[in-house]
PDB file of C-alpha atoms in Angstrom:
ATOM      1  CA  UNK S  12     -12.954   5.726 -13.061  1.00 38.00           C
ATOM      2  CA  UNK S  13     -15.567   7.669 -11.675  1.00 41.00           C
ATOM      3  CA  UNK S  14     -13.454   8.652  -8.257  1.00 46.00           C
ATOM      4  CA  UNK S  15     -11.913  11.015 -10.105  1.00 45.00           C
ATOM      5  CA  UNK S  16     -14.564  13.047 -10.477  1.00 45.00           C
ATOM      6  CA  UNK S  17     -14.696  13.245  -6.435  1.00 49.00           C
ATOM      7  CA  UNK S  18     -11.026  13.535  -6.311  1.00 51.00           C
ATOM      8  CA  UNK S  19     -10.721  16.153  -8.723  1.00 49.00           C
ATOM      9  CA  UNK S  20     -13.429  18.810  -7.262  1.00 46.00           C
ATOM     10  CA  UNK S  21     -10.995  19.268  -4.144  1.00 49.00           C
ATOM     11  CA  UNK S  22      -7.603  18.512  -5.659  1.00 44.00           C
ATOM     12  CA  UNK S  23      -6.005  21.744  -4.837  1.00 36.00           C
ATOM     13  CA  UNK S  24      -5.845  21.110  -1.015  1.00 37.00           C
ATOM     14  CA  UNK S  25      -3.864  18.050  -1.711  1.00 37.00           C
ATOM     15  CA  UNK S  26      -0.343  20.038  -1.759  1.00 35.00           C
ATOM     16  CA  UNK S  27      -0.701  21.732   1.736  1.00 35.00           C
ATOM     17  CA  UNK S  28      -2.324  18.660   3.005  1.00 36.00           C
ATOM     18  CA  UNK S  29      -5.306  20.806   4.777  1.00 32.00           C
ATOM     19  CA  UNK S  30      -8.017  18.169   4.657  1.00 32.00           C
ATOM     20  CA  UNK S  31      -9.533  15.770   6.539  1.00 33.00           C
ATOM     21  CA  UNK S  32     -11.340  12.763   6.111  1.00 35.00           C
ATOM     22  CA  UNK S  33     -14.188  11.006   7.567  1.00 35.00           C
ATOM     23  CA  UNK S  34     -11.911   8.330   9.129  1.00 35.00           C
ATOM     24  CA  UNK S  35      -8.866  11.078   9.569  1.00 35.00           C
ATOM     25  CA  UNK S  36      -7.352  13.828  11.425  1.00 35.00           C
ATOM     26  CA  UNK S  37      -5.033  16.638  10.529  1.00 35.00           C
ATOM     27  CA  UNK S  38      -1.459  15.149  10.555  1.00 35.00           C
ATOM     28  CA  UNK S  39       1.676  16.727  11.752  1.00 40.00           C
ATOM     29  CA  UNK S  40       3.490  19.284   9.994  1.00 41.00           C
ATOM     30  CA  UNK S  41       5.911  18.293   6.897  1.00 44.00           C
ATOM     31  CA  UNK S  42       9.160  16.625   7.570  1.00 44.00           C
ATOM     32  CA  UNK S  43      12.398  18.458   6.791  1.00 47.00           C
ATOM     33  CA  UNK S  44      14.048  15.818   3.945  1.00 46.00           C
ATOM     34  CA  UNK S  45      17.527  17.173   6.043  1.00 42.00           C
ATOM     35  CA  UNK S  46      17.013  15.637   9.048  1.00 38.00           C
ATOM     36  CA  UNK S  47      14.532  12.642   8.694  1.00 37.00           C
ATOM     37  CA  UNK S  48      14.875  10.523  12.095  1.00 36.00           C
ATOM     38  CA  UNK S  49      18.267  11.885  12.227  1.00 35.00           C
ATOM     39  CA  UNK S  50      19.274  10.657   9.122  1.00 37.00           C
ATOM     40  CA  UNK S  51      20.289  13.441   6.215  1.00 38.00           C
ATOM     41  CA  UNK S  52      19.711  12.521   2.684  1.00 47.00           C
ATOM     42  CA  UNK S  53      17.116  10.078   3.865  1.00 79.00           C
ATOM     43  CA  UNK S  54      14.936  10.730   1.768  1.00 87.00           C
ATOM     44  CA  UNK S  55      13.873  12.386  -1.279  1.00 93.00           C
ATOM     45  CA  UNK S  56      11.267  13.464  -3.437  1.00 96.00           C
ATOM     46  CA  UNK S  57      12.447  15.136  -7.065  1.00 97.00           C
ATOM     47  CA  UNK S  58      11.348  16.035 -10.415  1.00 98.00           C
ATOM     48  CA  UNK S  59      12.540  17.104 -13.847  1.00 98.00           C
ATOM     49  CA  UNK S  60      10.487  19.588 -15.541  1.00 98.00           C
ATOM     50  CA  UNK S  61      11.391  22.980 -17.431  1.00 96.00           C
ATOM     51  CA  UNK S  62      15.191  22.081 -18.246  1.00 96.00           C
ATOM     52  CA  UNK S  63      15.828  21.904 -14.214  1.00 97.00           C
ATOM     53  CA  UNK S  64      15.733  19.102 -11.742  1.00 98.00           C
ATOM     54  CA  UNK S  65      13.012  20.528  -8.612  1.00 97.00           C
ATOM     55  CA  UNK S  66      14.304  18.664  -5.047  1.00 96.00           C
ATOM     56  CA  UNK S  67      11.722  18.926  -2.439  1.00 94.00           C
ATOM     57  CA  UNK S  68      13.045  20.526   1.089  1.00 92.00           C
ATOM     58  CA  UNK S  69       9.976  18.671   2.875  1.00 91.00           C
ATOM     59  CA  UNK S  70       7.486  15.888   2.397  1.00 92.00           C
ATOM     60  CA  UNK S  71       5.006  14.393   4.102  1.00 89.00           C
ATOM     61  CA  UNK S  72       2.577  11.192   3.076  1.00 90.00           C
ATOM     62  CA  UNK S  73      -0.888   9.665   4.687  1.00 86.00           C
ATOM     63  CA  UNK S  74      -2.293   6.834   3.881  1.00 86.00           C
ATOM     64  CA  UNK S  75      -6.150   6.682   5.289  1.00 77.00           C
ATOM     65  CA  UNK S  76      -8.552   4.263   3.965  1.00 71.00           C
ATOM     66  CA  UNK S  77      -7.912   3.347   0.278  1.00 75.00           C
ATOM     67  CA  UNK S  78      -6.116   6.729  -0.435  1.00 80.00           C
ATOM     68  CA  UNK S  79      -2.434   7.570  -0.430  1.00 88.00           C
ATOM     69  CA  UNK S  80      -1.875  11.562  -0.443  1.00 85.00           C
ATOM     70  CA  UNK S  81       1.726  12.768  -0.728  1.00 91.00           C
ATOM     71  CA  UNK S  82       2.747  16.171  -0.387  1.00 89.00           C
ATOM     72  CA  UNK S  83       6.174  17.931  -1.382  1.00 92.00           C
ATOM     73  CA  UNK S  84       7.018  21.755  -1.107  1.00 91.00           C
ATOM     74  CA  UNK S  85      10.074  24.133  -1.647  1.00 92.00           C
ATOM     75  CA  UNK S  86      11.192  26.762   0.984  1.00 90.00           C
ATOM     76  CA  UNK S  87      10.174  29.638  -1.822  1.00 91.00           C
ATOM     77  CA  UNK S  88       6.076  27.672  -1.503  1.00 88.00           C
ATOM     78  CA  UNK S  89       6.507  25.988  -4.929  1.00 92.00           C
ATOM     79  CA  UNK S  90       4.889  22.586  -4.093  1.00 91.00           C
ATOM     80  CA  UNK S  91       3.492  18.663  -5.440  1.00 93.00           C
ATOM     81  CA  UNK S  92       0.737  17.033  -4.385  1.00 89.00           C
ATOM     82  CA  UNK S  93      -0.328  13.577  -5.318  1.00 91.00           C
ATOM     83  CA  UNK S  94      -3.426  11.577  -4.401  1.00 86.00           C
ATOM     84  CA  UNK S  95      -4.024   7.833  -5.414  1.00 88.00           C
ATOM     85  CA  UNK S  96      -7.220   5.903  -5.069  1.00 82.00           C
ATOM     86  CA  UNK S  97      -5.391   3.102  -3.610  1.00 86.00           C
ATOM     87  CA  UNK S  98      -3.190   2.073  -0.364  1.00 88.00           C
ATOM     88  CA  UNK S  99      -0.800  -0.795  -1.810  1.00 93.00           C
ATOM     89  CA  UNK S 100       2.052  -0.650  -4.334  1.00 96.00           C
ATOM     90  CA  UNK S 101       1.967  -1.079  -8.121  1.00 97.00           C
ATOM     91  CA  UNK S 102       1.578   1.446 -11.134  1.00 98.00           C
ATOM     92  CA  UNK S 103      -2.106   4.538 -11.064  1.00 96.00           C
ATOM     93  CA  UNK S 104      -2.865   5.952 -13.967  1.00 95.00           C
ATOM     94  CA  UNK S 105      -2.258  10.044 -13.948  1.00 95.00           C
ATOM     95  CA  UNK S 106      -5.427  10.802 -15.280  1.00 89.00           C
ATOM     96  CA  UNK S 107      -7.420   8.692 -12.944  1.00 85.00           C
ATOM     97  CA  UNK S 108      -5.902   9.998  -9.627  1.00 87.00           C
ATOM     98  CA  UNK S 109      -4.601  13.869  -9.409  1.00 85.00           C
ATOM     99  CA  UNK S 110      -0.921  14.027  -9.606  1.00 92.00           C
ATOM    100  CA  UNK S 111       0.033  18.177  -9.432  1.00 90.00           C
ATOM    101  CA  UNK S 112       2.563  20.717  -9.034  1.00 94.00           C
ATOM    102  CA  UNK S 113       1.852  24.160  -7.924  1.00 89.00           C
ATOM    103  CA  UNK S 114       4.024  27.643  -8.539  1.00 92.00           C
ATOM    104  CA  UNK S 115       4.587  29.638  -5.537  1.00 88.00           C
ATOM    105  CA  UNK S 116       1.878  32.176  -4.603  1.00 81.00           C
ATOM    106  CA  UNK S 117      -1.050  30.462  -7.078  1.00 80.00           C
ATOM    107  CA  UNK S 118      -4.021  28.782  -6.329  1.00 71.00           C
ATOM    108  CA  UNK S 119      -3.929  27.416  -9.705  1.00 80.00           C
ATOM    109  CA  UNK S 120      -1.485  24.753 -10.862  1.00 87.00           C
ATOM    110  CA  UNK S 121      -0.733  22.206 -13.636  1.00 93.00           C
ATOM    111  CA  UNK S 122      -2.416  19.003 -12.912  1.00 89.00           C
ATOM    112  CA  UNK S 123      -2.948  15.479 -14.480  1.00 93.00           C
ATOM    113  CA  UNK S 124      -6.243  15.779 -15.806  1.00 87.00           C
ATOM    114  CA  UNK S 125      -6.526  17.198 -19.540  1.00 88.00           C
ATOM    115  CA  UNK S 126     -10.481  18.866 -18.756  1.00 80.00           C
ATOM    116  CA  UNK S 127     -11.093  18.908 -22.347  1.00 85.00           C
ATOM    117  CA  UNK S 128     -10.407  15.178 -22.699  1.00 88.00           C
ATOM    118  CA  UNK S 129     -10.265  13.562 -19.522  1.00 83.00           C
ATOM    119  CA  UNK S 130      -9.339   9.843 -21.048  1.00 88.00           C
ATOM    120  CA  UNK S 131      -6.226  11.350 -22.658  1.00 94.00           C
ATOM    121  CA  UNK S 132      -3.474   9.141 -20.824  1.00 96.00           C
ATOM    122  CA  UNK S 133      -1.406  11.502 -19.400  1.00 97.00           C
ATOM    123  CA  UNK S 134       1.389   9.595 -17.328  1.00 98.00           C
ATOM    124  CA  UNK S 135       1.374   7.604 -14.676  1.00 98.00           C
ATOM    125  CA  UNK S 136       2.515   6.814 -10.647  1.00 98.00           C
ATOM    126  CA  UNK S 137       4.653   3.830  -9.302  1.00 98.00           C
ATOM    127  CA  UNK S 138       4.295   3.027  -5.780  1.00 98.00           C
ATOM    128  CA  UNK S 139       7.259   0.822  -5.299  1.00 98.00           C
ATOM    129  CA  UNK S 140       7.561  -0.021  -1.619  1.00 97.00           C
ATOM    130  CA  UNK S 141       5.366   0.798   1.259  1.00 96.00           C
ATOM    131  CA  UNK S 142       8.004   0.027   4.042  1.00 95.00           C
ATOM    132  CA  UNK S 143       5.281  -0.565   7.117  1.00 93.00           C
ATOM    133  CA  UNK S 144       8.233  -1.121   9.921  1.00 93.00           C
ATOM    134  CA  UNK S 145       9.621   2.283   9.123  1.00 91.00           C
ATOM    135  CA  UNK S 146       6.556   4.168   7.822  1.00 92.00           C
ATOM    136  CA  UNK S 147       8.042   5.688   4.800  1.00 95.00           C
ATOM    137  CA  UNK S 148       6.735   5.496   1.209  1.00 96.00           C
ATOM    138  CA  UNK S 149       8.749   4.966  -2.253  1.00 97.00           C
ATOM    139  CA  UNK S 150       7.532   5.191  -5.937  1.00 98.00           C
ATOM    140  CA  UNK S 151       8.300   6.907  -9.415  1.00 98.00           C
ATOM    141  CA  UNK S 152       5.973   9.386 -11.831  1.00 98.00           C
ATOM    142  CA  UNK S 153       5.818  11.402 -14.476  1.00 98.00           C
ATOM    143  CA  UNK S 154       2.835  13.650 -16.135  1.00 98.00           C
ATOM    144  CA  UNK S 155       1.730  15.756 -18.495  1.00 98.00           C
ATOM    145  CA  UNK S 156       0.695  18.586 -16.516  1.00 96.00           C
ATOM    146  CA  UNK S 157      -2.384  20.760 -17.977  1.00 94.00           C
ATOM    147  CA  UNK S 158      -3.063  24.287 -16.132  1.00 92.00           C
ATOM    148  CA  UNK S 159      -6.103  24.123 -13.881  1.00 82.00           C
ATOM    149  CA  UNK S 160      -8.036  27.382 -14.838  1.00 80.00           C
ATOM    150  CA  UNK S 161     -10.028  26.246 -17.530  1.00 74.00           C
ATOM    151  CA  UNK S 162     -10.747  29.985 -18.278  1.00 79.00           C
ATOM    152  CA  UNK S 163      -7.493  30.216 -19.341  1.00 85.00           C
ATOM    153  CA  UNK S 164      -6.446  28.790 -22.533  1.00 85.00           C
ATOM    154  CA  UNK S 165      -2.751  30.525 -22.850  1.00 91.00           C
ATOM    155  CA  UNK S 166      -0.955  28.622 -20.858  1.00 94.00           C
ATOM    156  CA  UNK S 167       0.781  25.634 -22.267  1.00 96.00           C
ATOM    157  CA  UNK S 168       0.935  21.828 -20.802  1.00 97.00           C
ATOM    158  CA  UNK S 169       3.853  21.128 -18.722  1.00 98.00           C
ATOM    159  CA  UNK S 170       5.788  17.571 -18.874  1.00 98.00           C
ATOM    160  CA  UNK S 171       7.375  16.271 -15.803  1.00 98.00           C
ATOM    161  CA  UNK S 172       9.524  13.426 -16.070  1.00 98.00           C
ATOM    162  CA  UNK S 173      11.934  11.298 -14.102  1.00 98.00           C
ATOM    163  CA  UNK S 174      10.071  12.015 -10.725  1.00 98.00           C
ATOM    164  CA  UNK S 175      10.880   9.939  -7.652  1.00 97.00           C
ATOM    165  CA  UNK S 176      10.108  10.208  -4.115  1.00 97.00           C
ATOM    166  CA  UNK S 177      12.292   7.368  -1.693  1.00 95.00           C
ATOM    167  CA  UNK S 178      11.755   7.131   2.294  1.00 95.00           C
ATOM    168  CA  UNK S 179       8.849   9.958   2.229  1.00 94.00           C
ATOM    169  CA  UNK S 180       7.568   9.601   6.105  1.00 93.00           C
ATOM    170  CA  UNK S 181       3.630   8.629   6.157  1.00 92.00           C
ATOM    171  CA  UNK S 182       1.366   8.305   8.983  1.00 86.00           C
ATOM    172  CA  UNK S 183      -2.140   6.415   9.075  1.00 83.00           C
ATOM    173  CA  UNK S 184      -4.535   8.826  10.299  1.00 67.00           C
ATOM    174  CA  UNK S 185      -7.084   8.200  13.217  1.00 55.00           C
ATOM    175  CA  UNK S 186     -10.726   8.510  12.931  1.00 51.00           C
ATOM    176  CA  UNK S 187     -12.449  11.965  14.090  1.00 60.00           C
ATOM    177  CA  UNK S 188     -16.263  12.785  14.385  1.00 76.00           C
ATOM    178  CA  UNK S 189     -17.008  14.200  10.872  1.00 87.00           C
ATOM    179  CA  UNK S 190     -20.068  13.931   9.767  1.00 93.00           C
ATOM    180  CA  UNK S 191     -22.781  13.453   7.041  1.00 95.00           C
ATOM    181  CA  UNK S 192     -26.251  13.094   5.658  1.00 97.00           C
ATOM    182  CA  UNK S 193     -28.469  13.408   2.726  1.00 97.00           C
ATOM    183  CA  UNK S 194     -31.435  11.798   0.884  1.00 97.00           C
ATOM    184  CA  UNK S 195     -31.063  11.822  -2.723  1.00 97.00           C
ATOM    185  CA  UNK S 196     -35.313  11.358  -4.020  1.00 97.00           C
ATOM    186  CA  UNK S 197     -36.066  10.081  -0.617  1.00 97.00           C
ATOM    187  CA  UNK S 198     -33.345   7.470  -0.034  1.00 96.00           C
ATOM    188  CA  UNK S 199     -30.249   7.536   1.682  1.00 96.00           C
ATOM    189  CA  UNK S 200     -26.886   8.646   0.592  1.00 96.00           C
ATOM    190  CA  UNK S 201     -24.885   6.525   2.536  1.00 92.00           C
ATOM    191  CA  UNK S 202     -21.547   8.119   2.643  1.00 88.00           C
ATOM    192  CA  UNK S 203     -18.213   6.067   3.099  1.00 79.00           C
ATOM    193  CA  UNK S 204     -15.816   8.655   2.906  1.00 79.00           C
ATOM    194  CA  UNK S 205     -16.212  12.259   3.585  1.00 84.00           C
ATOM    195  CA  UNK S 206     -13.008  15.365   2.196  1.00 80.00           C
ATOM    196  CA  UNK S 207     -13.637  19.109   3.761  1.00 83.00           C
ATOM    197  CA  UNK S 208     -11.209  21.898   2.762  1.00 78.00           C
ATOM    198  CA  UNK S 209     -10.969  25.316   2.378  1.00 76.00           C
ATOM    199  CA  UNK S 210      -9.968  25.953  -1.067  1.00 67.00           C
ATOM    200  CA  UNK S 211     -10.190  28.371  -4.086  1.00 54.00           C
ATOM    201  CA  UNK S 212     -13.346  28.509  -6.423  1.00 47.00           C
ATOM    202  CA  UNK S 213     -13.283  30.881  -9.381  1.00 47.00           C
ATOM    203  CA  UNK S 214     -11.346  33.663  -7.805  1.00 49.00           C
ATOM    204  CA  UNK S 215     -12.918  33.014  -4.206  1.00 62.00           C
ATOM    205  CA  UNK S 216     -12.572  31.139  -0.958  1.00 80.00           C
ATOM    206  CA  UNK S 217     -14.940  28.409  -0.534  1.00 85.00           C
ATOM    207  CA  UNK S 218     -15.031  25.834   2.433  1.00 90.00           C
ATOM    208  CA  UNK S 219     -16.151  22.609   0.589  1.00 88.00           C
ATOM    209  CA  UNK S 220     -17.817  19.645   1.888  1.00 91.00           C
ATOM    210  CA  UNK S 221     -17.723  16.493   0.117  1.00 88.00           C
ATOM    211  CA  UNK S 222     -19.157  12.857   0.300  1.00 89.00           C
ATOM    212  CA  UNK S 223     -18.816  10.028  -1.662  1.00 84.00           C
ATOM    213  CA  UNK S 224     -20.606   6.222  -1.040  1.00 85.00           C
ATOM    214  CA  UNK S 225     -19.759   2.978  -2.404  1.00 80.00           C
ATOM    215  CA  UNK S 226     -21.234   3.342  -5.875  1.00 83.00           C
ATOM    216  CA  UNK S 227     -18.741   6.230  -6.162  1.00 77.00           C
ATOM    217  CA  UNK S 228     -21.319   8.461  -6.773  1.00 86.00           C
ATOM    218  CA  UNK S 229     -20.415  11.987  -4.796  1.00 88.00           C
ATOM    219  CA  UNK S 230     -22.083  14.942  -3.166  1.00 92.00           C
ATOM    220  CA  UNK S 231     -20.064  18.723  -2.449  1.00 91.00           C
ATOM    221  CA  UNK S 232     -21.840  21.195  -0.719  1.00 94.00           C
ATOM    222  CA  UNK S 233     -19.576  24.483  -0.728  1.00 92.00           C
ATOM    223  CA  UNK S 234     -19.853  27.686   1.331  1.00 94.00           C
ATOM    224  CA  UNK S 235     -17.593  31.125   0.523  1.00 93.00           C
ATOM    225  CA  UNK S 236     -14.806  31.266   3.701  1.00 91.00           C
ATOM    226  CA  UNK S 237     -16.169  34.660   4.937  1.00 93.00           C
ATOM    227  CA  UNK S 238     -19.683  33.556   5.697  1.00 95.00           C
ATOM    228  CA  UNK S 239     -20.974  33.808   9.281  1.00 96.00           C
ATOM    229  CA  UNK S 240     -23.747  31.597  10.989  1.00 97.00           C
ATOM    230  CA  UNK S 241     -26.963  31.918   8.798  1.00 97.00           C
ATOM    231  CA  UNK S 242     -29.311  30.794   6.184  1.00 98.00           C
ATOM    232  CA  UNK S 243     -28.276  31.165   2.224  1.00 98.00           C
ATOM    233  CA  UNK S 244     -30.201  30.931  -1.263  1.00 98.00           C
ATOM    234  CA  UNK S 245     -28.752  28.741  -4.167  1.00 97.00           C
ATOM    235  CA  UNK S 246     -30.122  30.584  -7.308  1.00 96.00           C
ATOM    236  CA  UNK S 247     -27.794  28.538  -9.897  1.00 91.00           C
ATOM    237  CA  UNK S 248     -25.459  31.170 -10.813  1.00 90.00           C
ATOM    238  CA  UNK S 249     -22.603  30.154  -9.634  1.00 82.00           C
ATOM    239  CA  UNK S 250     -20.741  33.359 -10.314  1.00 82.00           C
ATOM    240  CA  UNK S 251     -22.646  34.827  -7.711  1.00 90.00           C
ATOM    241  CA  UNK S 252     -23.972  32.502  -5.034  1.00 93.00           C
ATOM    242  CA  UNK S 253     -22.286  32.092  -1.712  1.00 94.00           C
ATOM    243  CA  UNK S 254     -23.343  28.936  -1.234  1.00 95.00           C
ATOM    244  CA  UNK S 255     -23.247  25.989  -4.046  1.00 93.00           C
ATOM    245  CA  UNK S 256     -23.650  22.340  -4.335  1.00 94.00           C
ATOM    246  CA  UNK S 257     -23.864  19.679  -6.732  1.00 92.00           C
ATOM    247  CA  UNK S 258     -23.855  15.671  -7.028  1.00 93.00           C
ATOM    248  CA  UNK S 259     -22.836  13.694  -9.468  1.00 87.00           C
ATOM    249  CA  UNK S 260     -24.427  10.378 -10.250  1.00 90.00           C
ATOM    250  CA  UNK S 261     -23.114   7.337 -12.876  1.00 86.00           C
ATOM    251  CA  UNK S 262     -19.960   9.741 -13.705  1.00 75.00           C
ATOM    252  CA  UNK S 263     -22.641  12.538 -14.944  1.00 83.00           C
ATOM    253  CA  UNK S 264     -22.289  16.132 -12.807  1.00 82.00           C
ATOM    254  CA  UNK S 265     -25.570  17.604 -11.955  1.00 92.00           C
ATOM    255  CA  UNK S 266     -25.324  20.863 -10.195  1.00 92.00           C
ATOM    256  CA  UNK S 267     -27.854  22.562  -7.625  1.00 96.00           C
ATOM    257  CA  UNK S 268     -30.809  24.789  -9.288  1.00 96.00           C
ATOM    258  CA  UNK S 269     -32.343  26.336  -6.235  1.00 97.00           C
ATOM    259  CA  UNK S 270     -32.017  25.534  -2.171  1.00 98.00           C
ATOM    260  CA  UNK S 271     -30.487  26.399   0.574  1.00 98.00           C
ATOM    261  CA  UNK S 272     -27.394  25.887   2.861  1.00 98.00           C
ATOM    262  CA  UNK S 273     -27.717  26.850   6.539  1.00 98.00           C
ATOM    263  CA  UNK S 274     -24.348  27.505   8.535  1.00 98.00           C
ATOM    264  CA  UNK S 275     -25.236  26.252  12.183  1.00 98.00           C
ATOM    265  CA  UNK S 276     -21.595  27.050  13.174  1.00 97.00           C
ATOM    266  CA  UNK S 277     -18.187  27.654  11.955  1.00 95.00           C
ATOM    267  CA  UNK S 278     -15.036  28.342  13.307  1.00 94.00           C
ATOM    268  CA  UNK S 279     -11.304  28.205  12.104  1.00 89.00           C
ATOM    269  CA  UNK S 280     -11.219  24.688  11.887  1.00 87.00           C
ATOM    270  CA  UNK S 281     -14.936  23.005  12.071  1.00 93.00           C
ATOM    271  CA  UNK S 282     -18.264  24.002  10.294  1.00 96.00           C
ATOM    272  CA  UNK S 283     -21.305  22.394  10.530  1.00 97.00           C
ATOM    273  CA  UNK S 284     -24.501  23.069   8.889  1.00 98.00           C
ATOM    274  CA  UNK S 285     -27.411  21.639   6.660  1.00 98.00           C
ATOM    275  CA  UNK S 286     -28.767  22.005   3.121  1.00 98.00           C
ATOM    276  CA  UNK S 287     -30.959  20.820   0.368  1.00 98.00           C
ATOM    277  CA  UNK S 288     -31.364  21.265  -3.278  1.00 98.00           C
ATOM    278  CA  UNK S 289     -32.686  20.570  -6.273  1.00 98.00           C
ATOM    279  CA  UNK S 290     -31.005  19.767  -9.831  1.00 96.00           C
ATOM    280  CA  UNK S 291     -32.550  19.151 -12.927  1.00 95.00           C
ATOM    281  CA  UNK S 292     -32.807  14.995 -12.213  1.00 95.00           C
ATOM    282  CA  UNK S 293     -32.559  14.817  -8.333  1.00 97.00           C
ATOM    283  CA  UNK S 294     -34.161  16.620  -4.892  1.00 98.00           C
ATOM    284  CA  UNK S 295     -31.374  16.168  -2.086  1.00 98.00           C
ATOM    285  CA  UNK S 296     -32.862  16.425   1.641  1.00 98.00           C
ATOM    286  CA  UNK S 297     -32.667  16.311   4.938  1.00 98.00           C
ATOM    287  CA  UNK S 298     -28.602  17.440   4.220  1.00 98.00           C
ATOM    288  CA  UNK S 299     -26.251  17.924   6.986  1.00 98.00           C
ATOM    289  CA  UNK S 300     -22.266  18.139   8.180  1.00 97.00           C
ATOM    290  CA  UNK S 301     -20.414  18.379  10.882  1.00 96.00           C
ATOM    291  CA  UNK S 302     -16.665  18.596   9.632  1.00 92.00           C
ATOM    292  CA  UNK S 303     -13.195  19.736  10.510  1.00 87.00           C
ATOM    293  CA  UNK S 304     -11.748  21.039   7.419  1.00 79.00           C
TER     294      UNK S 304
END
């Protein structure tokens, strides 16, 4: 589906659950699987992978809009994320939502999405029972997991089988004040759900901005993490700008050629700013955000 390619662009803040959404607000931190409402052994999240069974020491689930994000983690930072474009039980396709596990210490990780052939079927994720009385989530997976620095071609796939998470806490997040605009060739982009991070981008911090409307067609405007208040070029070369953006129309990517990104003001936790740009197809105006992230 073409979410993914939304999804995807900021699936590495999905397993320390540091995004927000247009309709959400940062949640509280991870529950210790010990002592879950008082209740040890409540719940679980685990996975086979490597000849060894990984058991999560915390977890923590939201379910906001039609998305469900679940996040798992190891005292030693090992962690899983997983992110479905739904909110009700039954069975996702891997390669359609991100399913992921991340080593300790790497902003890279193995993921659900074969790059080189996205349609490969790669596994899938179960949601078996959304309890709504006690807030807790249930469900099965298991993926092929392909490393998720394409410049890097030495590192094998990774299978992961016989995953479960049972009980996994969630909370439904509240709506904040984030904010955006654009015109794409003079007509609105009328955004119905909005993802800000801080992430990792080819060796670099980036604070990343993205929209996507109903047609599923998606907009990321990203800024490198050390920039201060100010006004920066997009020259196309992505290796070297500070400031980058793209939008990606009928499931085809189309990244910026020239423009601008202004930082109004930023601080730990909120940026806001505006931008425009021009690809090869489309000239995106009148941009602007307003974001926790």
């Amino acid at each position: 589906m073409k979410n993914i390619k939304f999804l995807a662009g900021l699936f590495l803040i999905i397993t320390a659950f540091s995004f927000t959404s247009c309709e959400n607000e940062p949640i509280d931190p991870a529950i210790d699987l010990g002592n879950i409402g008082g209740n040890p052994g409540n719940a679980v999240f685990r996975a086979d992978f490597s000849g060894s069974t990984w058991n999560a020491t915390s977890a923590q689930a939201i379910i906001s809009g039609n998305i469900i994000r679940i996040g798992a983690s190891k005292n030693n930072g090992e962690s899983f994320g997983i992110l479905i474009d739904g909110s009700t039980t039954g069975t996702y396709p891997a390669n359609e939502n991100i399913l992921n596990f991340n080593p300790a210490g790497s902003e890279y990780g193995y993921w659900s999405i074969n790059i080189d052939n996205p349609s490969e079927n790669t596994g899938s994720i179960t949601i078996t029972n959304i309890n709504t009385s006690n807030k807790t989530i249930s469900g099965t997976f298991n993926f092929k997991g392909y490393w998720s620095d394409d410049t890097v071609t030495n590192i094998l796939p990774t299978v992961f089988t016989n995953g479960v998470f049972q009980n996994v806490p969630y909370v439904v997040q509240a709506e904040t004040g984030d904010t955006f605009f654009a015109k794409v060739n003079g007509i609105e982009f009328d955004e119905v759900d909005i993802l800000a991070a801080e992430i990792g981008l080819a060796g670099q911090d980036f604070i990343s901005v993205a929209a996507q409307n109903a047609a599923l067609n998606s907009m990321t405007v990203s800024v490198r993490a050390n920039l201060g208040a100010g006004t920066y070029p997009i020259t196309g070369n992505i290796a070297t700008d500070v400031v980058q953006a793209s939008y990606t129309f009928d499931d085809e990517d189309f990244t910026a050629t020239s423009g601008t990104v202004t930082i109004i003001s930023k601080t730990a936790t909120k940026i806001k700013g505006t931008f425009s740009f021009v690809t090869s197809t489309f000239n995106v105006t009148e941009g602007s955000f307003d974001v926790e992230y």
